[in-house]
PDB file of C-alpha atoms in Angstrom:
ATOM      1  CA  MET A   1     -41.184  58.652  83.301  1.00 43.00           C
ATOM      2  CA  THR A   2     -37.803  59.914  82.273  1.00 40.00           C
ATOM      3  CA  LYS A   3     -37.351  61.567  85.571  1.00 41.00           C
ATOM      4  CA  TYR A   4     -37.616  58.243  87.586  1.00 38.00           C
ATOM      5  CA  LEU A   5     -35.254  56.361  85.449  1.00 38.00           C
ATOM      6  CA  LEU A   6     -33.302  59.624  85.886  1.00 40.00           C
ATOM      7  CA  LEU A   7     -33.475  59.295  89.685  1.00 37.00           C
ATOM      8  CA  SER A   8     -33.199  55.842  89.532  1.00 41.00           C
ATOM      9  CA  PHE A   9     -29.584  55.851  87.636  1.00 39.00           C
ATOM     10  CA  LEU A  10     -28.370  58.656  90.075  1.00 40.00           C
ATOM     11  CA  LEU A  11     -29.082  56.806  93.446  1.00 38.00           C
ATOM     12  CA  THR A  12     -27.581  53.747  91.512  1.00 39.00           C
ATOM     13  CA  ALA A  13     -24.431  55.683  91.104  1.00 42.00           C
ATOM     14  CA  ILE A  14     -23.675  57.268  94.891  1.00 39.00           C
ATOM     15  CA  THR A  15     -21.094  54.923  95.807  1.00 36.00           C
ATOM     16  CA  GLY A  16     -17.397  56.556  96.737  1.00 38.00           C
ATOM     17  CA  THR A  17     -14.834  56.705  99.012  1.00 37.00           C
ATOM     18  CA  SER A  18     -14.386  54.280 102.242  1.00 42.00           C
ATOM     19  CA  VAL A  19     -15.404  55.501 105.342  1.00 61.00           C
ATOM     20  CA  ARG A  20     -11.858  56.000 107.316  1.00 65.00           C
ATOM     21  CA  GLY A  21     -12.128  53.127 110.158  1.00 56.00           C
ATOM     22  CA  SER A  22     -14.830  51.644 108.508  1.00 47.00           C
ATOM     23  CA  GLN A  23     -15.828  48.800 106.471  1.00 42.00           C
ATOM     24  CA  SER A  24     -18.748  50.662 104.823  1.00 43.00           C
ATOM     25  CA  GLU A  25     -19.150  52.957 101.649  1.00 44.00           C
ATOM     26  CA  LEU A  26     -19.411  57.103 101.903  1.00 46.00           C
ATOM     27  CA  PRO A  27     -20.942  58.397  99.156  1.00 42.00           C
ATOM     28  CA  HIS A  28     -20.245  61.789  97.870  1.00 42.00           C
ATOM     29  CA  LEU A  29     -24.177  62.709  97.969  1.00 43.00           C
ATOM     30  CA  ALA A  30     -23.401  66.687  96.801  1.00 42.00           C
ATOM     31  CA  PRO A  31     -23.254  66.459  93.350  1.00 39.00           C
ATOM     32  CA  TYR A  32     -26.277  64.039  92.715  1.00 39.00           C
ATOM     33  CA  LEU A  33     -28.339  65.767  95.038  1.00 39.00           C
ATOM     34  CA  GLU A  34     -28.284  68.964  93.310  1.00 39.00           C
ATOM     35  CA  VAL A  35     -28.652  67.221  89.782  1.00 35.00           C
ATOM     36  CA  ALA A  36     -31.996  65.073  91.688  1.00 38.00           C
ATOM     37  CA  ARG A  37     -32.802  69.097  93.083  1.00 38.00           C
ATOM     38  CA  LEU A  38     -32.942  70.162  88.932  1.00 35.00           C
ATOM     39  CA  ILE A  39     -35.200  66.848  87.716  1.00 33.00           C
ATOM     40  CA  LEU A  40     -37.184  67.251  90.230  1.00 36.00           C
ATOM     41  CA  ASP A  41     -37.831  70.711  90.164  1.00 40.00           C
ATOM     42  CA  ASP A  42     -38.726  70.134  86.515  1.00 38.00           C
ATOM     43  CA  SER A  43     -41.637  68.247  88.369  1.00 36.00           C
ATOM     44  CA  ASP A  44     -45.733  69.004  88.487  1.00 41.00           C
ATOM     45  CA  THR A  45     -45.298  69.914  91.826  1.00 37.00           C
ATOM     46  CA  SER A  46     -47.572  72.579  93.089  1.00 42.00           C
ATOM     47  CA  PRO A  47     -46.082  75.669  94.951  1.00 39.00           C
ATOM     48  CA  THR A  48     -49.075  74.524  98.033  1.00 39.00           C
ATOM     49  CA  ASP A  49     -47.248  71.030  97.691  1.00 40.00           C
ATOM     50  CA  ALA A  50     -43.998  72.365  97.876  1.00 36.00           C
ATOM     51  CA  THR A  51     -44.848  74.711 101.078  1.00 35.00           C
ATOM     52  CA  SER A  52     -46.304  71.080 102.186  1.00 40.00           C
ATOM     53  CA  ALA A  53     -42.877  69.474 101.909  1.00 40.00           C
ATOM     54  CA  GLU A  54     -40.657  71.985 103.308  1.00 43.00           C
ATOM     55  CA  SER A  55     -42.648  72.349 107.036  1.00 49.00           C
ATOM     56  CA  LYS A  56     -41.868  68.429 107.134  1.00 75.00           C
ATOM     57  CA  PRO A  57     -39.606  67.838 109.593  1.00 71.00           C
ATOM     58  CA  CYS A  58     -36.822  66.229 107.259  1.00 92.00           C
ATOM     59  CA  ALA A  59     -37.545  68.560 104.505  1.00 90.00           C
ATOM     60  CA  GLY A  60     -34.099  69.785 103.419  1.00 92.00           C
ATOM     61  CA  VAL A  61     -32.133  66.728 105.289  1.00 96.00           C
ATOM     62  CA  SER A  62     -29.953  63.930 103.292  1.00 96.00           C
ATOM     63  CA  PHE A  63     -29.081  60.911 105.314  1.00 97.00           C
ATOM     64  CA  SER A  64     -26.193  58.525 104.550  1.00 97.00           C
ATOM     65  CA  ARG A  65     -27.485  54.804 105.780  1.00 96.00           C
ATOM     66  CA  ASN A  66     -25.840  51.876 107.341  1.00 96.00           C
ATOM     67  CA  LEU A  67     -22.278  53.181 107.972  1.00 98.00           C
ATOM     68  CA  ARG A  68     -20.546  50.473 109.509  1.00 97.00           C
ATOM     69  CA  TYR A  69     -18.454  51.160 112.588  1.00 97.00           C
ATOM     70  CA  GLY A  70     -17.673  48.060 113.865  1.00 95.00           C
ATOM     71  CA  GLU A  71     -16.906  44.305 113.316  1.00 93.00           C
ATOM     72  CA  SER A  72     -20.339  43.187 113.835  1.00 94.00           C
ATOM     73  CA  GLU A  73     -22.818  43.270 110.583  1.00 93.00           C
ATOM     74  CA  LEU A  74     -25.409  44.657 113.739  1.00 93.00           C
ATOM     75  CA  ASN A  75     -22.663  47.797 114.339  1.00 97.00           C
ATOM     76  CA  VAL A  76     -23.853  50.360 112.178  1.00 97.00           C
ATOM     77  CA  LEU A  77     -25.324  53.631 112.524  1.00 97.00           C
ATOM     78  CA  ASP A  78     -26.975  56.347 110.164  1.00 97.00           C
ATOM     79  CA  VAL A  79     -25.859  60.169 110.010  1.00 98.00           C
ATOM     80  CA  ALA A  80     -28.276  63.510 108.826  1.00 97.00           C
ATOM     81  CA  ILE A  81     -26.806  66.693 107.580  1.00 96.00           C
ATOM     82  CA  GLY A  82     -28.692  69.485 106.780  1.00 94.00           C
ATOM     83  CA  ASP A  83     -28.277  72.291 104.199  1.00 84.00           C
ATOM     84  CA  VAL A  84     -25.967  74.427 106.021  1.00 71.00           C
ATOM     85  CA  LYS A  85     -22.979  76.273 104.314  1.00 68.00           C
ATOM     86  CA  GLU A  86     -20.761  77.673 107.486  1.00 68.00           C
ATOM     87  CA  ALA A  87     -17.618  76.357 106.833  1.00 68.00           C
ATOM     88  CA  THR A  88     -17.086  75.567 111.077  1.00 83.00           C
ATOM     89  CA  PRO A  89     -17.658  71.875 111.808  1.00 93.00           C
ATOM     90  CA  ARG A  90     -21.074  71.731 113.600  1.00 95.00           C
ATOM     91  CA  PRO A  91     -21.601  69.910 116.924  1.00 97.00           C
ATOM     92  CA  VAL A  92     -23.283  66.021 116.945  1.00 98.00           C
ATOM     93  CA  LEU A  93     -25.919  64.618 118.741  1.00 98.00           C
ATOM     94  CA  LEU A  94     -25.325  60.648 118.589  1.00 98.00           C
ATOM     95  CA  PHE A  95     -28.908  59.230 119.525  1.00 97.00           C
ATOM     96  CA  VAL A  96     -28.609  55.662 121.336  1.00 97.00           C
ATOM     97  CA  ALA A  97     -31.858  55.468 121.669  1.00 93.00           C
ATOM     98  CA  GLU A  98     -32.921  51.638 121.699  1.00 90.00           C
ATOM     99  CA  LYS A  99     -35.737  50.734 124.427  1.00 89.00           C
ATOM    100  CA  SER A 100     -34.875  47.221 125.323  1.00 93.00           C
ATOM    101  CA  PHE A 101     -31.399  45.443 126.398  1.00 96.00           C
ATOM    102  CA  ALA A 102     -32.925  42.361 124.726  1.00 95.00           C
ATOM    103  CA  ALA A 103     -33.781  41.011 121.325  1.00 90.00           C
ATOM    104  CA  ASP A 104     -35.019  37.676 119.844  1.00 76.00           C
ATOM    105  CA  ASN A 105     -32.145  37.948 117.169  1.00 63.00           C
ATOM    106  CA  GLY A 106     -29.713  40.132 118.932  1.00 59.00           C
ATOM    107  CA  ALA A 107     -30.017  43.285 116.361  1.00 60.00           C
ATOM    108  CA  ALA A 108     -32.170  46.123 117.555  1.00 59.00           C
ATOM    109  CA  ASP A 109     -34.594  47.817 115.164  1.00 57.00           C
ATOM    110  CA  ILE A 110     -32.977  49.708 111.565  1.00 53.00           C
ATOM    111  CA  ALA A 111     -33.855  53.105 112.454  1.00 53.00           C
ATOM    112  CA  GLY A 112     -37.402  54.070 111.452  1.00 76.00           C
ATOM    113  CA  PRO A 113     -39.236  57.502 111.131  1.00 86.00           C
ATOM    114  CA  LEU A 114     -39.403  58.091 114.409  1.00 88.00           C
ATOM    115  CA  GLU A 115     -35.003  57.996 114.689  1.00 91.00           C
ATOM    116  CA  ASP A 116     -35.253  60.040 111.217  1.00 94.00           C
ATOM    117  CA  GLN A 117     -37.074  62.834 113.443  1.00 93.00           C
ATOM    118  CA  ALA A 118     -34.748  63.277 115.997  1.00 94.00           C
ATOM    119  CA  MET A 119     -32.050  62.874 113.727  1.00 96.00           C
ATOM    120  CA  CYS A 120     -33.194  65.621 111.245  1.00 95.00           C
ATOM    121  CA  PHE A 121     -33.822  67.715 114.534  1.00 95.00           C
ATOM    122  CA  ALA A 122     -30.257  67.717 114.955  1.00 96.00           C
ATOM    123  CA  ALA A 123     -29.547  68.687 111.127  1.00 95.00           C
ATOM    124  CA  ARG A 124     -32.360  71.707 111.510  1.00 93.00           C
ATOM    125  CA  ASN A 125     -30.146  73.385 113.930  1.00 94.00           C
ATOM    126  CA  GLY A 126     -27.057  73.664 112.904  1.00 94.00           C
ATOM    127  CA  MET A 127     -26.336  70.281 113.869  1.00 96.00           C
ATOM    128  CA  VAL A 128     -24.966  66.690 112.570  1.00 97.00           C
ATOM    129  CA  GLY A 129     -27.757  64.003 113.579  1.00 98.00           C
ATOM    130  CA  VAL A 130     -26.337  60.421 114.083  1.00 98.00           C
ATOM    131  CA  ASN A 131     -28.236  56.935 115.052  1.00 97.00           C
ATOM    132  CA  VAL A 132     -26.508  54.049 116.500  1.00 97.00           C
ATOM    133  CA  THR A 133     -27.679  50.666 116.106  1.00 95.00           C
ATOM    134  CA  TYR A 134     -25.831  48.191 118.466  1.00 95.00           C
ATOM    135  CA  ARG A 135     -25.862  44.500 119.401  1.00 96.00           C
ATOM    136  CA  LEU A 136     -28.301  43.447 122.203  1.00 96.00           C
ATOM    137  CA  ALA A 137     -28.853  39.919 124.498  1.00 97.00           C
ATOM    138  CA  PRO A 138     -29.195  37.764 124.705  1.00 96.00           C
ATOM    139  CA  ALA A 139     -26.191  36.866 122.017  1.00 95.00           C
ATOM    140  CA  ASN A 140     -24.816  39.784 123.276  1.00 96.00           C
ATOM    141  CA  PRO A 141     -24.936  40.298 126.866  1.00 97.00           C
ATOM    142  CA  TRP A 142     -23.063  42.825 129.153  1.00 98.00           C
ATOM    143  CA  PRO A 143     -20.978  44.741 128.834  1.00 97.00           C
ATOM    144  CA  ALA A 144     -21.522  44.229 125.020  1.00 97.00           C
ATOM    145  CA  GLY A 145     -23.827  47.820 124.821  1.00 97.00           C
ATOM    146  CA  ALA A 146     -21.330  50.241 126.230  1.00 97.00           C
ATOM    147  CA  LYS A 147     -18.100  48.424 123.877  1.00 97.00           C
ATOM    148  CA  ASP A 148     -20.291  49.139 120.875  1.00 97.00           C
ATOM    149  CA  VAL A 149     -21.345  52.739 122.173  1.00 97.00           C
ATOM    150  CA  ALA A 150     -17.904  53.348 122.563  1.00 97.00           C
ATOM    151  CA  ALA A 151     -17.125  52.215 119.378  1.00 97.00           C
ATOM    152  CA  ALA A 152     -19.793  53.988 117.466  1.00 98.00           C
ATOM    153  CA  THR A 153     -18.147  57.557 119.744  1.00 98.00           C
ATOM    154  CA  ALA A 154     -14.765  56.338 118.107  1.00 97.00           C
ATOM    155  CA  TRP A 155     -15.934  56.061 114.363  1.00 98.00           C
ATOM    156  CA  VAL A 156     -17.771  59.762 114.984  1.00 98.00           C
ATOM    157  CA  HIS A 157     -14.359  61.448 115.809  1.00 97.00           C
ATOM    158  CA  GLN A 158     -12.352  59.651 112.593  1.00 97.00           C
ATOM    159  CA  ASN A 159     -15.085  60.369 110.525  1.00 97.00           C
ATOM    160  CA  ILE A 160     -17.295  63.375 111.729  1.00 97.00           C
ATOM    161  CA  ASP A 161     -15.647  65.819 109.517  1.00 96.00           C
ATOM    162  CA  LEU A 162     -16.282  64.328 106.326  1.00 95.00           C
ATOM    163  CA  PHE A 163     -19.864  65.231 107.079  1.00 96.00           C
ATOM    164  CA  GLY A 164     -19.181  68.527 108.636  1.00 95.00           C
ATOM    165  CA  GLY A 165     -19.336  67.418 112.180  1.00 97.00           C
ATOM    166  CA  SER A 166     -17.168  68.600 114.860  1.00 96.00           C
ATOM    167  CA  ARG A 167     -15.163  65.565 116.995  1.00 96.00           C
ATOM    168  CA  ASP A 168     -15.339  67.764 120.167  1.00 95.00           C
ATOM    169  CA  GLN A 169     -18.736  68.589 120.196  1.00 96.00           C
ATOM    170  CA  ILE A 170     -20.158  65.256 120.741  1.00 98.00           C
ATOM    171  CA  VAL A 171     -23.479  65.087 123.212  1.00 98.00           C
ATOM    172  CA  ALA A 172     -24.600  61.681 123.046  1.00 98.00           C
ATOM    173  CA  ILE A 173     -28.525  61.100 123.881  1.00 98.00           C
ATOM    174  CA  GLY A 174     -29.291  57.943 125.567  1.00 97.00           C
ATOM    175  CA  TYR A 175     -32.761  57.141 125.421  1.00 96.00           C
ATOM    176  CA  SER A 176     -34.166  54.039 127.847  1.00 96.00           C
ATOM    177  CA  ALA A 177     -31.675  51.428 127.440  1.00 96.00           C
ATOM    178  CA  GLY A 178     -29.299  53.375 125.868  1.00 97.00           C
ATOM    179  CA  ALA A 179     -29.635  55.759 128.658  1.00 98.00           C
ATOM    180  CA  PHE A 180     -27.957  52.946 131.031  1.00 98.00           C
ATOM    181  CA  HIS A 181     -25.132  52.180 127.543  1.00 98.00           C
ATOM    182  CA  VAL A 182     -24.123  55.893 127.700  1.00 98.00           C
ATOM    183  CA  ALA A 183     -23.859  55.955 131.241  1.00 98.00           C
ATOM    184  CA  SER A 184     -22.042  52.725 131.481  1.00 98.00           C
ATOM    185  CA  LEU A 185     -19.788  53.678 129.128  1.00 97.00           C
ATOM    186  CA  LEU A 186     -18.887  57.317 131.337  1.00 97.00           C
ATOM    187  CA  ALA A 187     -18.617  55.332 134.505  1.00 97.00           C
ATOM    188  CA  HIS A 188     -16.147  52.688 133.114  1.00 97.00           C
ATOM    189  CA  PRO A 189     -12.926  53.287 131.907  1.00 95.00           C
ATOM    190  CA  GLU A 190     -12.099  49.645 130.976  1.00 96.00           C
ATOM    191  CA  PHE A 191     -15.278  49.513 128.263  1.00 96.00           C
ATOM    192  CA  GLN A 192     -13.836  53.240 126.719  1.00 92.00           C
ATOM    193  CA  ALA A 193     -12.094  52.843 123.248  1.00 84.00           C
ATOM    194  CA  SER A 194      -9.460  55.537 121.846  1.00 84.00           C
ATOM    195  CA  ASP A 195     -11.300  58.779 120.708  1.00 89.00           C
ATOM    196  CA  SER A 196     -14.342  57.822 122.615  1.00 90.00           C
ATOM    197  CA  SER A 197     -14.893  61.244 124.567  1.00 94.00           C
ATOM    198  CA  MET A 198     -18.278  63.008 124.260  1.00 97.00           C
ATOM    199  CA  ALA A 199     -18.146  66.425 125.290  1.00 97.00           C
ATOM    200  CA  ALA A 200     -21.810  66.477 127.545  1.00 97.00           C
ATOM    201  CA  ALA A 201     -24.657  63.516 127.642  1.00 98.00           C
ATOM    202  CA  VAL A 202     -28.115  63.361 127.700  1.00 98.00           C
ATOM    203  CA  LEU A 203     -29.745  60.923 130.075  1.00 98.00           C
ATOM    204  CA  VAL A 204     -33.216  60.059 129.857  1.00 97.00           C
ATOM    205  CA  SER A 205     -35.649  57.261 131.662  1.00 96.00           C
ATOM    206  CA  GLY A 206     -32.929  54.997 132.313  1.00 97.00           C
ATOM    207  CA  ILE A 207     -32.003  52.487 134.729  1.00 96.00           C
ATOM    208  CA  TYR A 208     -28.679  53.115 136.102  1.00 98.00           C
ATOM    209  CA  ARG A 209     -28.352  50.112 138.794  1.00 97.00           C
ATOM    210  CA  MET A 210     -29.975  46.649 138.236  1.00 96.00           C
ATOM    211  CA  GLY A 211     -31.844  45.139 141.480  1.00 93.00           C
ATOM    212  CA  PRO A 212     -34.037  42.135 141.964  1.00 90.00           C
ATOM    213  CA  ASP A 213     -37.072  43.398 140.079  1.00 92.00           C
ATOM    214  CA  ALA A 214     -35.311  43.129 136.605  1.00 96.00           C
ATOM    215  CA  SER A 215     -37.160  42.130 133.987  1.00 95.00           C
ATOM    216  CA  THR A 216     -36.417  38.889 131.752  1.00 96.00           C
ATOM    217  CA  ALA A 217     -34.652  41.337 129.053  1.00 96.00           C
ATOM    218  CA  GLU A 218     -32.963  43.206 131.685  1.00 97.00           C
ATOM    219  CA  LYS A 219     -31.693  39.987 133.082  1.00 97.00           C
ATOM    220  CA  ALA A 220     -30.878  38.795 129.436  1.00 97.00           C
ATOM    221  CA  TYR A 221     -28.020  41.630 129.370  1.00 98.00           C
ATOM    222  CA  PHE A 222     -26.651  41.579 133.178  1.00 98.00           C
ATOM    223  CA  GLY A 223     -27.439  38.084 133.650  1.00 97.00           C
ATOM    224  CA  GLU A 224     -29.246  35.937 136.016  1.00 96.00           C
ATOM    225  CA  ASP A 225     -26.590  36.463 138.601  1.00 96.00           C
ATOM    226  CA  ALA A 226     -27.959  39.531 141.452  1.00 96.00           C
ATOM    227  CA  SER A 227     -25.277  39.605 143.179  1.00 96.00           C
ATOM    228  CA  LYS A 228     -22.914  40.931 140.359  1.00 97.00           C
ATOM    229  CA  TYR A 229     -25.505  43.995 139.226  1.00 97.00           C
ATOM    230  CA  ASP A 230     -24.158  46.329 141.691  1.00 97.00           C
ATOM    231  CA  GLU A 231     -20.664  45.750 139.691  1.00 97.00           C
ATOM    232  CA  ARG A 232     -22.429  46.221 136.374  1.00 97.00           C
ATOM    233  CA  SER A 233     -23.778  48.990 137.122  1.00 98.00           C
ATOM    234  CA  VAL A 234     -23.288  53.010 136.656  1.00 98.00           C
ATOM    235  CA  PHE A 235     -21.952  53.590 140.258  1.00 97.00           C
ATOM    236  CA  PRO A 236     -19.614  54.572 141.870  1.00 96.00           C
ATOM    237  CA  GLY A 237     -17.947  55.555 138.444  1.00 97.00           C
ATOM    238  CA  ILE A 238     -20.616  58.353 136.893  1.00 97.00           C
ATOM    239  CA  LEU A 239     -19.955  59.993 140.223  1.00 96.00           C
ATOM    240  CA  SER A 240     -16.266  61.101 139.408  1.00 94.00           C
ATOM    241  CA  ILE A 241     -16.755  62.301 136.026  1.00 94.00           C
ATOM    242  CA  GLU A 242     -16.141  65.928 134.618  1.00 92.00           C
ATOM    243  CA  THR A 243     -18.666  65.343 131.521  1.00 95.00           C
ATOM    244  CA  PRO A 244     -21.671  67.625 131.813  1.00 95.00           C
ATOM    245  CA  ILE A 245     -25.189  65.856 132.013  1.00 97.00           C
ATOM    246  CA  LEU A 246     -28.427  66.584 131.254  1.00 97.00           C
ATOM    247  CA  LEU A 247     -30.994  64.361 133.146  1.00 98.00           C
ATOM    248  CA  ALA A 248     -34.228  64.211 132.250  1.00 97.00           C
ATOM    249  CA  TRP A 249     -37.626  61.798 132.938  1.00 96.00           C
ATOM    250  CA  SER A 250     -41.198  61.626 132.381  1.00 94.00           C
ATOM    251  CA  ALA A 251     -43.659  62.196 135.022  1.00 91.00           C
ATOM    252  CA  LEU A 252     -45.278  59.210 133.290  1.00 91.00           C
ATOM    253  CA  ASP A 253     -42.652  56.542 133.750  1.00 95.00           C
ATOM    254  CA  PRO A 254     -43.277  53.667 135.380  1.00 94.00           C
ATOM    255  CA  PRO A 255     -42.203  54.181 139.993  1.00 95.00           C
ATOM    256  CA  ARG A 256     -39.174  52.382 139.136  1.00 95.00           C
ATOM    257  CA  LEU A 257     -37.860  54.356 136.642  1.00 95.00           C
ATOM    258  CA  VAL A 258     -39.084  57.892 137.896  1.00 97.00           C
ATOM    259  CA  ALA A 259     -37.125  56.688 141.267  1.00 97.00           C
ATOM    260  CA  GLN A 260     -33.908  55.822 139.715  1.00 97.00           C
ATOM    261  CA  ALA A 261     -33.408  59.250 138.004  1.00 97.00           C
ATOM    262  CA  GLU A 262     -33.926  60.911 141.291  1.00 97.00           C
ATOM    263  CA  LYS A 263     -31.508  58.769 143.101  1.00 97.00           C
ATOM    264  CA  LEU A 264     -28.721  59.277 140.211  1.00 97.00           C
ATOM    265  CA  LYS A 265     -29.528  63.270 140.255  1.00 97.00           C
ATOM    266  CA  GLU A 266     -29.098  63.033 144.360  1.00 97.00           C
ATOM    267  CA  LEU A 267     -25.911  61.547 144.079  1.00 97.00           C
ATOM    268  CA  LEU A 268     -24.228  63.332 141.359  1.00 96.00           C
ATOM    269  CA  CYS A 269     -25.373  66.910 143.198  1.00 96.00           C
ATOM    270  CA  ASN A 270     -23.870  65.231 146.616  1.00 95.00           C
ATOM    271  CA  SER A 271     -20.387  63.520 144.565  1.00 92.00           C
ATOM    272  CA  VAL A 272     -16.907  65.690 144.066  1.00 85.00           C
ATOM    273  CA  ALA A 273     -18.556  65.805 140.652  1.00 79.00           C
ATOM    274  CA  HIS A 274     -21.209  68.276 139.455  1.00 85.00           C
ATOM    275  CA  CYS A 275     -25.168  68.425 139.993  1.00 94.00           C
ATOM    276  CA  PRO A 276     -26.768  67.736 136.432  1.00 95.00           C
ATOM    277  CA  ARG A 277     -29.304  69.965 134.756  1.00 95.00           C
ATOM    278  CA  THR A 278     -32.819  68.084 134.840  1.00 96.00           C
ATOM    279  CA  THR A 279     -35.783  68.213 133.133  1.00 95.00           C
ATOM    280  CA  VAL A 280     -39.282  66.337 133.652  1.00 94.00           C
ATOM    281  CA  LEU A 281     -41.166  65.551 131.004  1.00 93.00           C
ATOM    282  CA  THR A 282     -45.040  65.667 130.461  1.00 86.00           C
ATOM    283  CA  SER A 283     -44.153  62.487 128.315  1.00 80.00           C
ATOM    284  CA  ARG A 284     -41.702  59.553 126.830  1.00 84.00           C
ATOM    285  CA  ASP A 285     -43.794  57.986 123.816  1.00 86.00           C
ATOM    286  CA  ASN A 286     -40.470  57.678 121.685  1.00 88.00           C
ATOM    287  CA  ILE A 287     -37.183  59.756 120.812  1.00 91.00           C
ATOM    288  CA  ALA A 288     -39.438  61.884 119.122  1.00 89.00           C
ATOM    289  CA  SER A 289     -41.580  62.763 121.490  1.00 88.00           C
ATOM    290  CA  VAL A 290     -38.605  63.969 123.738  1.00 90.00           C
ATOM    291  CA  PHE A 291     -37.834  66.571 122.353  1.00 89.00           C
ATOM    292  CA  GLY A 292     -41.213  68.005 121.553  1.00 84.00           C
ATOM    293  CA  LEU A 293     -41.600  66.757 118.011  1.00 80.00           C
ATOM    294  CA  ASP A 294     -44.840  65.661 118.195  1.00 65.00           C
ATOM    295  CA  GLY A 295     -46.324  69.030 118.394  1.00 62.00           C
ATOM    296  CA  SER A 296     -46.508  68.784 122.643  1.00 62.00           C
ATOM    297  CA  GLY A 297     -44.640  71.894 123.021  1.00 63.00           C
ATOM    298  CA  ASP A 298     -42.310  70.260 126.054  1.00 71.00           C
ATOM    299  CA  GLY A 299     -39.629  68.166 125.925  1.00 88.00           C
ATOM    300  CA  LEU A 300     -35.591  68.253 125.744  1.00 93.00           C
ATOM    301  CA  ALA A 301     -34.863  70.251 123.005  1.00 94.00           C
ATOM    302  CA  GLU A 302     -34.794  73.704 124.665  1.00 94.00           C
ATOM    303  CA  PRO A 303     -32.395  72.599 127.023  1.00 94.00           C
ATOM    304  CA  THR A 304     -30.274  70.253 124.551  1.00 96.00           C
ATOM    305  CA  LEU A 305     -30.001  73.008 122.497  1.00 95.00           C
ATOM    306  CA  VAL A 306     -28.674  75.378 125.695  1.00 95.00           C
ATOM    307  CA  LEU A 307     -25.983  73.007 126.414  1.00 96.00           C
ATOM    308  CA  VAL A 308     -24.793  72.677 123.049  1.00 96.00           C
ATOM    309  CA  ARG A 309     -24.496  76.358 122.615  1.00 94.00           C
ATOM    310  CA  GLN A 310     -22.595  76.049 125.967  1.00 93.00           C
ATOM    311  CA  ILE A 311     -20.403  73.643 124.676  1.00 93.00           C
ATOM    312  CA  GLU A 312     -19.887  75.876 121.459  1.00 91.00           C
ATOM    313  CA  ALA A 313     -19.234  79.061 123.946  1.00 90.00           C
ATOM    314  CA  ARG A 314     -16.853  77.136 126.204  1.00 81.00           C
ATOM    315  CA  GLY A 315     -14.606  75.176 123.890  1.00 68.00           C
ATOM    316  CA  LEU A 316     -15.489  72.010 125.531  1.00 49.00           C
ATOM    317  CA  PRO A 317     -14.309  69.255 126.205  1.00 47.00           C
TER     318      PRO A 317
END
């Protein structure tokens, strides 16, 4: 019982200096985590239990939760870091992984186990993982998503050094609706904030140009006036960017999503920019499965790590 009381005290004590450019609090975790580790080491955990815990996706990863990056109370993000001793700033994977453009209350779901696993993939591979929660329609229609991604990226530029991350090596991972918001930010300079640049983007199973087949949730974000859909798409702006892109979709995606990805690839390859790297996934159940963290052995893990290492080697951007 004593160890649990001590841990409760430590959790209560973890508050501290305000994050630069944010209204949140950033805990100085290291001293408290070390004490907590010593307390837990004195527990009744067996060697078998310890081995099992070490094999879990988030073993050895520390989280800082609900850090504010914008004016809305819905503008929050989580940061995950591993136990890395190197002083060199680490690359950052910025996850924008909401599945829908809309929600009844305009708020995205708080990061759950699957989002955490994706962040832990970053942390356990020598990077910093950041998961962004942003405003949704109908309360926050176009272009709120892109503007929130810009604000979150600016926050990373201003604060990620506090977590050992590099502002010059930010790779945004846009998943589903999040893929559109990341692509839209790249394509529309008017949405970009100060210090909102990224070194590369990974776009997974997104909608990049809305059409007459828009769903109710999509209309809630893009509006009912279909004549405005083209100007609210990622075209033609995305065809002139220099940011490296890794484009992915699943063989099991609806035909509409596959067609969107293939068209984006075609237009990029025929543009003045560059032909993106592409990966066709065998499945896409959630953001964790995209990286093969469900044990499937197929996913974006290897292509993403290759992209990150190339950015490190070239010193991009």
